[in-house]
XYZ file of C-alpha atoms in Angstrom:
86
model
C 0.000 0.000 0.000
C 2.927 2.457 0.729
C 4.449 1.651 -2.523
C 0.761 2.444 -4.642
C 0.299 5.524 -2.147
C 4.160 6.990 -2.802
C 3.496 5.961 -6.780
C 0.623 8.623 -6.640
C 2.153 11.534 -3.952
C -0.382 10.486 -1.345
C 1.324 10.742 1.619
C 1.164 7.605 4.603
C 0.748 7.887 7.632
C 1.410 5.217 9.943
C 0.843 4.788 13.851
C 2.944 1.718 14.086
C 2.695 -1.693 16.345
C 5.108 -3.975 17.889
C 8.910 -2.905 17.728
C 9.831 -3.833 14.326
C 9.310 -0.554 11.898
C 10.886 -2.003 8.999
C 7.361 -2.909 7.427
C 7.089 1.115 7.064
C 9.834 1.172 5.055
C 8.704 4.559 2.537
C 5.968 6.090 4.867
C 5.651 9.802 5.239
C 4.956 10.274 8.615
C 5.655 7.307 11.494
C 3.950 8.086 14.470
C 5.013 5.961 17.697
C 4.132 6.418 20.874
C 7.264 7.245 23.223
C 7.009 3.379 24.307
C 7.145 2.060 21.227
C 9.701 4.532 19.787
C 11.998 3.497 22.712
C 11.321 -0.171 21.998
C 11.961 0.244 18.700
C 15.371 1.974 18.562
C 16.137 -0.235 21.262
C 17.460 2.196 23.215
C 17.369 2.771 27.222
C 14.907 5.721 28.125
C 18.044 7.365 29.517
C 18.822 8.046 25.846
C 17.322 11.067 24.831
C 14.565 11.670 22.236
C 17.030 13.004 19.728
C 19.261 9.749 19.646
C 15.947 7.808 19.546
C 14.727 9.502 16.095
C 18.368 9.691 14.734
C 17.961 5.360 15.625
C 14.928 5.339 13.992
C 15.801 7.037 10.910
C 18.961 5.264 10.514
C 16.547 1.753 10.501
C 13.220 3.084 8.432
C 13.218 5.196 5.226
C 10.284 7.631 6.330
C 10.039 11.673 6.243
C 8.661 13.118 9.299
C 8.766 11.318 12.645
C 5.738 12.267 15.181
C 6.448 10.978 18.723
C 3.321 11.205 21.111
C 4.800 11.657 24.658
C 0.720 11.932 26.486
C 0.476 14.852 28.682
C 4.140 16.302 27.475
C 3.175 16.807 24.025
C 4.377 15.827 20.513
C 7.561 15.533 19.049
C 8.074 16.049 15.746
C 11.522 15.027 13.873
C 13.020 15.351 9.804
C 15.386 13.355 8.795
C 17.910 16.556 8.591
C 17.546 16.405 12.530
C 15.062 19.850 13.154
C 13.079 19.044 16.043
C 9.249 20.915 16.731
C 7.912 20.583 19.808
C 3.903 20.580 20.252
């Protein structure tokens, strides 16, 4: 489906499961939760946010990634490393 959608400029976006993001491979916008975007990078959650996306973009070929963090807000990450906070 991310193949047909990218084929056509409709962007994807995906609010992941389990730890294993490779699936996304091509998605605009991935969009963990701050569990799963821990999990994923397999990182400690004394890494910091930053070092989790730069993980996470060095495993999945997406654009944007949007962390939820609940009450603290969004996070929202490019590949060339600008951070927005929400």
């Amino acid at each position: 489906v991310i193949e047909m959608a990218k084929v056509r400029d409709i962007p994807v976006i995906v609010d992941p499961k389990g730890d294993d993001f490779s699936r996304y491979q091509g998605a605009t916008v991935l969009k963990p939760n701050l569990q799963e975007a821990y999990a994923a990078a397999k990182l400690s959650h004394a890494s910091s946010l930053e070092q989790v996306a730069e993980a996470l973009f060095k495993k999945v070929s997406i654009d944007l990634l949007m962390i939820t963090r609940s009450e603290a807000g969004i996070s929202l990450f490019s590949r060339d490393g600008c951070r927005f906070a929400f």
